[in-house]
Coordinates of C-alpha atoms and ligand atoms in Angstrom, one line a residue:
Chain A
M1 CA 9.2 67.0 135.7
I2 CA 11.1 63.7 136.3
R3 CA 10.0 61.7 139.3
R4 CA 12.4 59.2 140.8
D5 CA 13.0 57.7 144.2
I6 CA 16.6 58.9 144.4
L7 CA 18.6 61.5 142.6
V8 CA 22.4 61.0 142.6
I9 CA 24.4 64.2 141.8
G10 CA 27.9 63.4 140.5
G11 CA 29.1 60.4 138.5
G12 CA 32.5 59.8 140.3
P13 CA 33.2 56.7 142.3
S14 CA 31.0 57.7 145.2
G15 CA 28.0 58.6 142.9
L16 CA 28.4 55.5 140.8
C17 CA 28.5 53.2 143.9
A18 CA 25.6 55.1 145.4
A19 CA 23.5 54.6 142.3
I20 CA 24.4 50.9 142.1
A21 CA 23.5 50.3 145.8
A22 CA 20.3 52.2 145.6
A23 CA 19.1 50.5 142.4
K24 CA 19.9 47.0 143.6
S25 CA 17.9 47.6 146.8
G26 CA 14.9 48.5 144.7
A27 CA 15.0 52.2 144.2
T28 CA 14.5 54.0 140.9
V29 CA 17.6 56.2 140.4
L30 CA 18.5 59.3 138.3
L31 CA 22.2 59.8 138.1
V32 CA 23.4 63.2 136.7
E33 CA 27.0 64.0 135.7
R34 CA 28.3 67.3 134.6
S35 CA 30.9 66.0 132.2
K36 CA 30.6 63.8 129.2
Y37 CA 32.0 60.7 130.9
L38 CA 31.2 58.8 134.1
G39 CA 34.0 58.1 136.5
G40 CA 34.9 61.5 138.0
Q41 CA 38.5 61.8 139.1
L42 CA 39.1 58.1 138.2
V43 CA 39.0 59.0 134.5
K44 CA 42.4 60.7 134.9
Q45 CA 44.1 58.1 137.1
T46 CA 46.5 56.0 135.0
H47 CA 48.3 54.6 138.1
M48 CA 47.4 51.5 140.2
F49 CA 45.2 52.1 143.2
F50 CA 45.7 51.2 146.8
G51 CA 43.0 49.5 149.0
S52 CA 41.8 46.0 149.1
E53 CA 40.5 43.8 146.3
K54 CA 37.0 44.8 147.2
Q55 CA 37.8 48.3 146.1
Y56 CA 39.7 47.1 143.1
A57 CA 43.2 47.6 144.6
S58 CA 46.1 47.2 142.2
K59 CA 43.8 48.1 139.3
R60 CA 44.3 51.4 137.5
G61 CA 41.9 54.2 138.4
I62 CA 40.7 54.6 134.8
D63 CA 39.8 50.9 134.6
I64 CA 38.0 51.0 137.9
G65 CA 35.9 53.9 136.5
K66 CA 35.1 51.9 133.4
T67 CA 34.0 48.8 135.4
L68 CA 31.7 50.9 137.6
A69 CA 30.3 52.9 134.6
E70 CA 29.4 49.6 132.8
E71 CA 27.6 48.3 135.8
V72 CA 25.6 51.5 136.2
T73 CA 24.8 51.7 132.5
S74 CA 23.5 48.1 132.4
H75 CA 21.2 48.5 135.4
E76 CA 17.5 48.9 134.4
N77 CA 16.6 50.9 137.5
I78 CA 19.2 53.6 136.8
K79 CA 18.6 56.5 134.3
I80 CA 21.8 58.4 133.5
L81 CA 22.1 61.9 132.2
T82 CA 25.7 63.0 131.3
D83 CA 26.6 66.5 130.2
T84 CA 24.1 67.5 132.8
T85 CA 24.8 69.9 135.7
A86 CA 22.7 70.0 138.8
L87 CA 22.0 73.7 139.4
G88 CA 20.1 74.0 142.6
I89 CA 18.0 72.4 145.3
Y90 CA 14.8 74.3 146.1
E91 CA 12.7 74.4 149.2
D92 CA 9.9 72.5 147.7
G93 CA 12.2 69.5 147.0
V94 CA 12.7 70.2 143.3
V95 CA 16.1 70.0 141.8
T96 CA 16.9 71.9 138.6
L97 CA 19.3 70.5 136.0
E98 CA 20.9 72.0 132.9
Q99 CA 21.7 69.6 130.1
R100 CA 23.9 70.4 127.1
K101 CA 22.6 68.7 124.0
N102 CA 23.7 69.6 120.4
Q103 CA 24.9 73.0 121.7
E104 CA 21.6 73.8 123.2
E105 CA 20.9 74.0 126.9
I106 CA 17.9 72.2 128.2
Y107 CA 16.4 72.9 131.6
I108 CA 15.0 69.9 133.5
K109 CA 13.2 69.7 136.8
V110 CA 13.4 66.6 139.0
R111 CA 11.4 65.8 142.1
P112 CA 13.3 63.0 143.9
K113 CA 12.2 61.6 147.2
S114 CA 15.9 61.6 148.3
I115 CA 19.1 63.1 147.1
I116 CA 22.6 61.7 147.3
V117 CA 25.3 64.3 146.8
G118 CA 28.7 63.0 145.5
T119 CA 30.0 66.2 143.8
G120 CA 33.7 65.6 144.8
A121 CA 36.0 68.5 145.5
L122 CA 37.5 71.8 144.4
E123 CA 41.3 72.5 144.2
K124 CA 42.9 74.9 146.6
S125 CA 45.2 77.5 145.2
L126 CA 48.1 79.5 146.5
P127 CA 48.8 83.2 146.6
F128 CA 52.3 84.4 145.4
P129 CA 53.5 87.1 143.0
N130 CA 52.7 86.4 139.3
N131 CA 50.7 83.2 140.1
D132 CA 48.6 84.0 137.0
L133 CA 51.4 83.7 134.5
P134 CA 50.8 81.2 131.7
G135 CA 52.5 77.9 132.7
I136 CA 51.1 77.9 136.2
Y137 CA 48.5 75.2 136.6
G138 CA 46.4 73.4 139.2
A139 CA 47.1 69.7 139.5
G140 CA 43.8 68.8 138.0
A141 CA 44.5 70.8 134.8
V142 CA 47.9 69.2 134.3
Q143 CA 46.3 65.7 134.7
T144 CA 43.5 66.6 132.3
L145 CA 46.0 67.9 129.7
M146 CA 48.2 64.9 129.9
N147 CA 45.9 62.0 130.5
E148 CA 42.7 63.1 128.7
Y149 CA 44.1 65.2 125.9
L150 CA 47.6 63.7 125.7
V151 CA 49.2 67.2 125.7
K152 CA 52.5 67.9 127.5
P153 CA 52.0 70.9 129.8
G154 CA 55.6 72.0 129.3
N155 CA 59.2 70.7 129.5
R156 CA 60.4 71.3 133.1
V157 CA 58.1 71.3 136.1
L158 CA 58.2 72.5 139.7
M159 CA 55.6 70.6 141.7
V160 CA 54.3 72.4 144.7
G161 CA 52.9 69.9 147.2
A162 CA 54.1 66.5 148.2
G163 CA 50.8 64.9 149.1
N164 CA 49.6 61.9 147.1
I165 CA 48.3 64.0 144.3
G166 CA 51.5 65.9 143.9
L167 CA 53.6 62.7 144.0
I168 CA 51.4 60.8 141.6
I169 CA 51.2 63.6 139.0
S170 CA 55.0 64.0 139.2
Y171 CA 55.3 60.3 138.4
Q172 CA 52.8 60.7 135.5
L173 CA 54.8 63.7 134.2
L174 CA 58.0 61.6 134.2
Q175 CA 56.1 58.8 132.4
A176 CA 55.1 61.4 129.8
G177 CA 58.7 62.3 129.3
V178 CA 58.5 65.7 131.1
E179 CA 61.3 66.6 133.4
V180 CA 60.4 67.3 137.0
A181 CA 62.9 69.7 138.5
G182 CA 61.7 69.1 142.1
I183 CA 58.8 68.7 144.4
I184 CA 58.5 71.1 147.3
D185 CA 56.3 71.1 150.4
A186 CA 56.1 73.6 153.2
S187 CA 55.5 70.9 155.7
S188 CA 58.5 69.1 157.2
N189 CA 57.3 65.7 156.2
I190 CA 56.1 64.2 153.0
G191 CA 52.3 64.1 153.1
G192 CA 51.7 61.4 150.5
Y193 CA 52.4 57.7 150.7
L194 CA 56.1 57.0 151.2
V195 CA 56.1 54.2 148.5
H196 CA 55.0 56.8 146.0
A197 CA 57.8 59.2 147.2
S198 CA 60.4 56.5 147.0
K199 CA 59.5 55.6 143.5
I200 CA 59.9 59.2 142.3
R201 CA 63.1 59.7 144.3
R202 CA 64.8 56.7 142.6
S203 CA 64.0 58.3 139.2
G204 CA 66.2 61.2 140.4
V205 CA 63.5 63.8 141.4
P206 CA 64.4 65.7 144.5
I207 CA 61.8 66.2 147.2
L208 CA 62.4 69.3 149.3
T209 CA 60.3 69.4 152.5
G210 CA 60.2 72.7 154.5
Y211 CA 60.2 74.8 151.3
T212 CA 57.6 77.1 149.8
I213 CA 57.2 79.1 146.6
V214 CA 58.1 82.8 146.9
K215 CA 57.5 84.1 143.4
A216 CA 57.2 83.3 139.7
E217 CA 58.8 85.3 136.9
G218 CA 58.6 85.4 133.1
E219 CA 58.0 87.7 130.2
N220 CA 54.9 86.3 128.5
H221 CA 55.2 82.8 130.0
L222 CA 56.6 81.3 133.2
E223 CA 60.4 81.2 133.0
K224 CA 61.6 81.1 136.6
A225 CA 60.4 80.1 140.0
T226 CA 61.9 81.2 143.3
I227 CA 61.6 78.9 146.3
A228 CA 62.7 79.4 149.9
K229 CA 63.0 77.5 153.2
V230 CA 60.2 78.2 155.7
D231 CA 60.3 78.7 159.5
Q232 CA 58.0 77.1 162.0
N233 CA 55.2 79.4 161.0
W234 CA 55.6 78.5 157.3
K235 CA 57.1 82.0 156.6
P236 CA 60.0 82.1 154.0
I237 CA 63.4 82.6 155.7
P238 CA 65.3 85.5 154.0
G239 CA 68.6 84.4 152.4
T240 CA 67.5 80.8 151.7
E241 CA 66.0 81.6 148.3
K242 CA 66.8 79.3 145.3
E243 CA 65.9 80.0 141.7
M244 CA 64.7 77.3 139.4
D245 CA 64.4 77.5 135.6
V246 CA 61.0 75.9 134.9
D247 CA 58.3 76.5 132.4
V248 CA 55.5 74.9 134.5
I249 CA 54.5 75.2 138.1
C250 CA 52.0 72.7 139.2
I251 CA 50.0 73.6 142.3
S252 CA 48.9 70.6 144.3
V253 CA 48.2 71.9 147.8
G254 CA 45.0 70.1 148.5
L255 CA 41.3 69.9 147.9
T256 CA 38.3 71.3 149.6
P257 CA 34.9 69.6 149.6
S258 CA 32.4 70.9 147.0
S259 CA 29.6 71.9 149.4
A260 CA 27.3 74.3 147.5
F261 CA 24.3 71.9 147.6
F262 CA 24.5 71.4 151.3
W263 CA 24.4 75.1 152.0
Q264 CA 21.5 75.5 149.6
G265 CA 19.6 72.5 151.0
G266 CA 19.9 73.9 154.5
C267 CA 22.1 71.2 156.0
D268 CA 24.0 72.0 159.2
M269 CA 27.7 72.5 158.2
E270 CA 30.9 72.2 160.2
Y271 CA 34.4 73.4 159.4
V272 CA 36.8 70.5 159.8
R273 CA 40.4 71.3 158.7
E274 CA 41.4 67.6 158.5
L275 CA 38.6 66.9 156.0
G276 CA 39.5 69.9 153.8
G277 CA 37.0 72.6 154.8
Y278 CA 33.2 72.8 155.4
V279 CA 31.4 69.5 155.4
P280 CA 27.8 68.6 156.3
K281 CA 27.1 67.0 159.6
R282 CA 25.7 63.5 159.2
N283 CA 25.1 60.3 160.9
K284 CA 27.1 57.1 160.2
Y285 CA 24.7 56.2 157.4
L286 CA 25.7 59.5 155.7
Q287 CA 22.3 61.2 156.2
T288 CA 22.8 64.9 156.7
T289 CA 20.7 67.0 159.1
V290 CA 18.1 67.4 156.3
E291 CA 16.3 64.1 156.3
N292 CA 16.3 63.4 152.6
I293 CA 19.8 64.6 151.7
Y294 CA 22.8 62.2 151.9
V295 CA 26.5 62.8 151.2
A296 CA 29.3 60.5 150.0
G297 CA 32.9 60.8 148.8
D298 CA 35.1 63.8 148.7
S299 CA 32.2 66.2 149.2
A300 CA 31.8 64.6 152.6
G301 CA 35.5 65.2 153.4
I302 CA 38.6 64.7 151.3
E303 CA 39.7 61.1 151.4
E304 CA 40.3 58.4 148.7
A305 CA 38.5 56.7 145.9
S306 CA 38.4 53.6 148.0
S307 CA 36.5 55.3 150.8
A308 CA 34.4 57.2 148.3
M309 CA 33.2 53.9 146.9
V310 CA 32.3 52.5 150.2
E311 CA 30.6 55.7 151.3
G312 CA 28.6 55.7 148.1
S313 CA 27.4 52.2 148.7
I314 CA 26.4 53.1 152.3
A315 CA 24.5 56.2 151.3
G316 CA 22.8 54.3 148.5
L317 CA 21.6 51.4 150.7
A318 CA 20.6 53.8 153.5
A319 CA 18.6 56.1 151.3
S320 CA 16.5 53.4 149.8
H321 CA 16.1 51.7 153.2
D322 CA 14.9 55.0 154.6
L323 CA 12.3 55.2 151.8
G324 CA 10.9 51.9 153.2
L325 CA 12.1 49.7 150.3
V326 CA 12.8 46.2 151.5
Y327 CA 16.2 44.7 150.6
E328 CA 16.9 41.3 152.2
A329 CA 20.6 41.6 152.5
Y330 CA 20.5 45.2 154.0
D331 CA 21.6 44.4 157.5
Q332 CA 24.5 42.3 156.6
E333 CA 25.8 44.4 153.7
M334 CA 25.5 47.6 155.7
E335 CA 27.4 46.1 158.6
E336 CA 30.2 44.9 156.3
L337 CA 30.4 48.3 154.6
L338 CA 30.7 50.2 157.9
Q339 CA 33.5 47.9 158.9
E340 CA 35.3 48.3 155.6
L341 CA 35.2 52.1 156.0
Q342 CA 36.6 51.8 159.5
A343 CA 39.5 49.6 158.2
L344 CA 40.3 52.0 155.4
R345 CA 40.7 54.8 157.8
G346 CA 43.3 52.9 159.9
G347 CA 47.1 53.4 159.7
E348 CA 49.5 56.3 159.9
K349 CA 48.1 58.4 157.1
G350 CA 44.5 57.6 158.0
G351 CA 45.1 59.2 161.4
H352 CA 44.5 62.6 160.0
V353 CA 41.0 61.7 158.8
R354 CA 40.2 59.9 162.0
K355 CA 41.2 63.0 164.0
G356 CA 38.9 65.1 161.9
Y357 CA 36.0 62.8 162.5
E358 CA 36.7 62.7 166.3
K359 CA 37.0 66.4 166.6
A360 CA 33.8 67.1 164.7
G361 CA 32.0 64.2 166.4
L362 CA 31.0 62.9 163.0
Chain B
M1 CA 65.0 60.4 156.5
L2 CA 62.4 58.3 154.6
R3 CA 59.7 60.6 155.8
T4 CA 61.4 63.8 154.7
T5 CA 63.2 62.6 151.5
G6 CA 61.5 59.4 150.3
V7 CA 64.8 57.5 150.6
P8 CA 65.1 54.7 153.2
T9 CA 68.1 54.6 155.5
E10 CA 70.6 51.7 155.7
Q11 CA 68.9 50.4 158.8
E12 CA 65.5 50.6 157.3
L13 CA 66.7 48.6 154.3
D14 CA 68.5 46.1 156.5
A15 CA 65.2 45.4 158.2
V16 CA 63.5 44.3 155.0
F17 CA 66.4 42.5 153.2
P18 CA 66.6 38.7 153.6
S19 CA 69.6 37.3 155.4
K20 CA 72.7 36.1 153.6
E21 CA 71.8 32.5 154.3
R22 CA 68.3 32.9 152.9
L23 CA 69.7 34.7 149.8
E24 CA 72.0 31.8 149.1
K25 CA 69.1 29.4 149.1
G26 CA 67.5 30.8 146.0
P27 CA 65.3 33.6 144.6
V28 CA 63.5 35.7 147.2
V29 CA 61.3 38.8 147.5
V30 CA 62.4 42.1 149.0
V31 CA 59.4 44.3 150.1
E32 CA 60.3 48.0 150.7
C33 CA 57.1 49.0 152.3
F34 CA 57.6 51.0 155.6
E35 CA 54.4 52.7 156.3
T36 CA 51.0 51.4 157.4
I37 CA 48.7 52.4 154.6
P38 CA 45.4 50.7 153.6
C39 CA 46.7 48.4 151.0
N40 CA 47.2 44.6 150.6
P41 CA 47.5 43.4 146.9
C42 CA 51.0 42.0 147.6
Y43 CA 49.3 39.5 150.0
T44 CA 46.4 38.7 147.7
A45 CA 48.7 38.2 144.7
C46 CA 50.9 35.7 146.4
H47 CA 49.7 32.1 146.1
S48 CA 52.6 30.5 148.0
G49 CA 52.2 32.1 151.5
G50 CA 55.3 34.2 150.9
I51 CA 53.6 37.3 152.2
R52 CA 52.0 36.5 155.6
A53 CA 48.2 37.0 155.9
F54 CA 47.1 40.5 156.8
K55 CA 44.9 40.8 159.9
N56 CA 44.0 44.3 159.0
I57 CA 44.3 46.1 155.7
I58 CA 46.7 48.6 157.2
D59 CA 49.2 46.0 158.4
L60 CA 52.8 46.2 157.0
P61 CA 53.6 43.3 154.7
T62 CA 55.9 40.7 156.3
V63 CA 57.7 38.0 154.4
D64 CA 57.7 34.3 155.3
Y65 CA 61.2 33.4 154.0
E66 CA 60.5 29.7 154.2
E67 CA 57.5 29.9 151.9
C68 CA 58.6 32.6 149.4
N69 CA 60.0 30.9 146.3
G70 CA 60.8 34.1 144.4
C71 CA 58.2 33.5 141.7
T72 CA 57.8 37.3 141.1
L73 CA 54.0 37.1 141.0
C74 CA 53.6 39.9 143.6
I75 CA 55.9 42.4 141.9
S76 CA 53.5 44.0 139.4
S77 CA 50.5 43.9 141.8
C78 CA 52.1 46.5 144.2
P79 CA 50.8 50.0 143.4
G80 CA 53.8 51.4 145.3
L81 CA 56.3 49.5 143.1
A82 CA 57.9 48.6 146.4
I83 CA 58.6 44.9 145.6
M84 CA 61.6 43.3 143.8
V85 CA 62.9 39.7 143.7
I86 CA 66.6 38.8 144.0
D87 CA 68.2 35.6 142.8
Y88 CA 71.5 35.5 144.5
R89 CA 72.5 32.2 143.0
Y90 CA 72.1 33.4 139.4
H91 CA 75.9 33.7 138.9
K92 CA 79.0 33.6 141.0
D93 CA 79.6 37.4 140.6
Y94 CA 76.1 38.7 139.8
V95 CA 72.6 38.5 141.2
K96 CA 69.6 38.6 139.0
M97 CA 67.4 41.4 140.2
T98 CA 63.8 41.7 138.9
I99 CA 62.2 45.1 139.3
P100 CA 58.9 46.8 138.1
F101 CA 59.5 49.4 135.4
E102 CA 56.7 51.7 134.0
F103 CA 58.5 53.9 131.6
S104 CA 58.8 53.7 127.8
P105 CA 60.7 52.8 125.8
L106 CA 61.3 49.4 127.5
P107 CA 64.8 48.0 127.2
K108 CA 65.4 44.8 125.3
P109 CA 67.2 41.7 126.6
E110 CA 71.0 42.1 126.5
D111 CA 70.7 46.0 126.4
W112 CA 73.0 47.9 128.7
V113 CA 71.1 50.3 130.9
M114 CA 72.2 52.7 133.7
G115 CA 71.7 51.2 137.2
L116 CA 70.4 53.9 139.6
N117 CA 70.3 54.0 143.4
R118 CA 67.4 55.0 145.7
N119 CA 68.3 58.6 145.2
G120 CA 68.1 58.2 141.4
K121 CA 72.0 58.7 141.2
E122 CA 74.0 56.7 138.7
V123 CA 75.7 53.6 140.2
K124 CA 76.9 51.4 137.3
R125 CA 75.9 50.2 133.9
V126 CA 74.1 46.9 134.1
Q127 CA 72.9 44.4 131.5
V128 CA 69.3 43.5 130.9
L129 CA 68.5 39.8 131.2
S130 CA 64.8 39.7 130.4
V131 CA 61.8 41.9 129.9
K132 CA 58.3 40.7 130.7
N133 CA 55.2 42.7 129.6
T134 CA 52.3 40.3 129.5
K135 CA 48.6 41.2 129.7
H136 CA 48.5 39.8 133.2
L137 CA 51.1 42.4 134.4
D138 CA 48.6 45.1 133.4
K139 CA 51.1 47.7 132.2
T140 CA 53.6 47.2 135.0
P141 CA 56.4 45.4 133.1
M142 CA 59.1 43.5 134.9
I143 CA 62.8 43.9 134.0
S144 CA 65.5 41.5 135.2
I145 CA 69.0 42.9 135.3
A146 CA 72.4 41.4 136.3
V147 CA 73.8 43.3 139.2
P148 CA 77.3 42.8 140.6
K149 CA 77.1 41.2 144.0
G150 CA 78.9 44.2 145.6
Q151 CA 76.1 46.5 144.5
F152 CA 72.8 44.6 144.8
K153 CA 71.8 46.6 147.9
E154 CA 72.5 49.8 146.2
I155 CA 70.8 49.5 142.8
R156 CA 67.0 49.7 142.7
N157 CA 66.1 51.4 139.4
I158 CA 67.3 51.8 135.8
R159 CA 67.5 54.4 133.2
V160 CA 67.1 53.4 129.6
G161 CA 69.0 55.3 126.8
D162 CA 72.0 57.7 127.0
L163 CA 74.5 56.0 129.2
Ligands
FAD1 C1 46.0 62.7 141.1 C2 45.1 61.9 141.9 C3 45.4 60.7 142.3 C4 44.6 59.9 143.1 N1 45.0 58.6 143.5 C5 44.2 57.9 144.2 C6 44.5 56.5 144.6 O1 45.6 56.0 144.2 N2 43.7 55.8 145.3 C7 42.5 56.3 145.8 O2 41.8 55.6 146.5 N3 42.2 57.6 145.5 C8 43.0 58.4 144.7 N4 42.6 59.7 144.4 C9 41.4 60.2 145.0 C10 40.1 59.9 144.3 O3 40.3 60.2 142.9 C11 39.0 60.7 144.9 O4 39.0 60.6 146.3 C12 37.7 60.2 144.4 O5 37.6 60.4 143.0 C13 36.5 60.9 145.0 O6 35.3 60.4 144.5 P1 34.0 61.3 144.4 O7 33.0 60.5 143.8 O8 33.7 61.8 145.8 O9 34.4 62.6 143.6 P2 34.9 62.8 142.1 O10 35.7 61.6 141.6 O11 35.5 64.1 142.1 O12 33.5 62.9 141.2 C14 32.6 63.9 141.4 C15 31.8 64.0 140.1 O13 30.7 64.9 140.3 C16 30.6 65.7 139.1 N5 29.9 66.9 139.5 C17 30.3 67.9 140.4 N6 29.4 68.8 140.5 C18 28.3 68.5 139.8 C19 27.0 69.0 139.5 N7 26.6 70.2 140.0 N8 26.2 68.4 138.6 C20 26.6 67.2 138.1 N9 27.7 66.6 138.3 C21 28.6 67.2 139.1 C22 32.0 65.9 138.6 O14 32.0 66.2 137.3 C23 32.6 64.5 138.9 O15 32.5 63.6 137.9 C24 43.4 60.5 143.6 C25 43.0 61.8 143.2 C26 43.8 62.5 142.4 C27 43.4 63.9 141.9
SF4_2 S1 57.9 36.2 145.0 FE1 56.2 34.8 144.7 S2 56.3 33.5 146.6 FE2 57.5 35.3 147.0 S3 56.1 36.7 148.0 FE3 56.1 37.2 145.9 S4 54.4 36.1 145.0 FE4 54.9 35.2 147.0
SF4_3 S1 51.0 46.0 147.7 FE1 53.0 47.2 147.9 S2 52.4 49.2 148.8 FE2 50.7 47.7 149.2 S3 51.1 46.9 151.2 FE3 52.0 45.5 149.7 S4 54.1 46.2 149.5 FE4 53.0 47.8 150.5

């Protein structure tokens, strides 16, 4: 049984910042990450990030991940277990972990005083005929193939979804020398940042808003996609179908918070469409309705790495503060972090997230 | 238009292009950033006061044309690749346009490349003047091209290779 003040589940930007903040304010921390590497989604982001200098704006995601991982690794209060999946939270406060080591699985029990969950998000998928043909991928898989394994997913891609992720992956496909036949989105406006949209447009990729995918066809592998215009209810309009010769369809229609631990832990949950699905209710210090469980990052609601980092820091500071650990700079740093988070949620695109918080009274 | 296609309209572009008088005074920045997003590296990169101070991280960048000297420092800091610098005095028939370019292979100075518009459509072959790819630029190289004065509002990208 490992005993630690704080267990952080997930080594993405939120978990890394939570671990750093908790450790610097005096807590002993165990950080567990399912994959081999720390960094979460950042590991796959080869493009420059938005935000302010404080959240490493203008740096590439992959470099931000490295910087944070180095800081975590060098901190004496933080113990890190990679290749380790948190399995469950039990009523008696014990959390079970499964570690892969030399092809063996080792079970570990932890009894932390508090838990910070930063498990990120799951991809949504889309129902349409033949959506299981080889060549049809989720956005995360395409990024992993390209940016982690340096494998081209195919030669000609139809991107479904014009949110930031769809736009960014389209750009990365172009950089890898893969043709992008078009980006479609059922919504009448581009969901992602317009600067991203513009940079893809000027490379000649069409963006078709108000279109959906109707079906996929192919013998053993995807060969053709049919798209169509949609009406106000997002139903395809007969007669508007277009066929596209593509060997890859990349589905990038959004993420939903990964919420298993909150259900298990008995946290009060709420469905907030703007945040991507079920999220735990929490106070502004990111403490859920279960006193010793905190939340940060995409598992708290789908936003950005910049807000995930700030949330991680807030949850980390708050969790160790609530354990009674004294940290001189607590009041000032917490105030600054809360303001930063507020500022990041401003603007046109932030309106969506703001609305979600207002509706849910979070 | 911009919101449904990703291509800014004439009017939207006019609003962010410097005046003829300012262009004639020397190199100057053009920032095509039309939406309030939480982002400000253009401002933090500029050491000359060319981008006015942000009150809030979601502000749109605004250019102080008196202060901007066209140094190009801000170009590669912008994650949206929304910034270019135009030197209208470069030649009597051509402007020197410096744009960010993140594709490989990079062109070489004196190469001919295809000038593309904001739709990605071919406009005209243009010649490369210089290519910068220093460590400081952090994998966002800058390419300077010579663009005929009649087309400098049209061309915004290049394609390297088969012309
Ligand atoms: C293509 C793309 C482009 C993006 N571009 C930007 C951008 O330009 N700017 C920006 O700010 N944001 C961007 N984002 C968003 C950003 O990556 C995410 O918002 C951010 O990574 C969320 O951080 P997180 O820590 O909550 O989750 P993640 O980064 O998803 O990390 C969660 C981690 O938890 C681990 N984990 C999950 N379950 C368990 C478990 N049971 N046990 C152990 N470990 C577990 C996962 O392996 C993962 O490493 C982009 C995202 C994508 C996909
Ligand atoms: S070109 Fe130079 S002076 Fe002008 S805004 Fe950019 S960094 Fe500032
Ligand atoms: S850095 Fe680029 S995208 Fe960000 S605010 Fe400045 S111009 Fe806009």
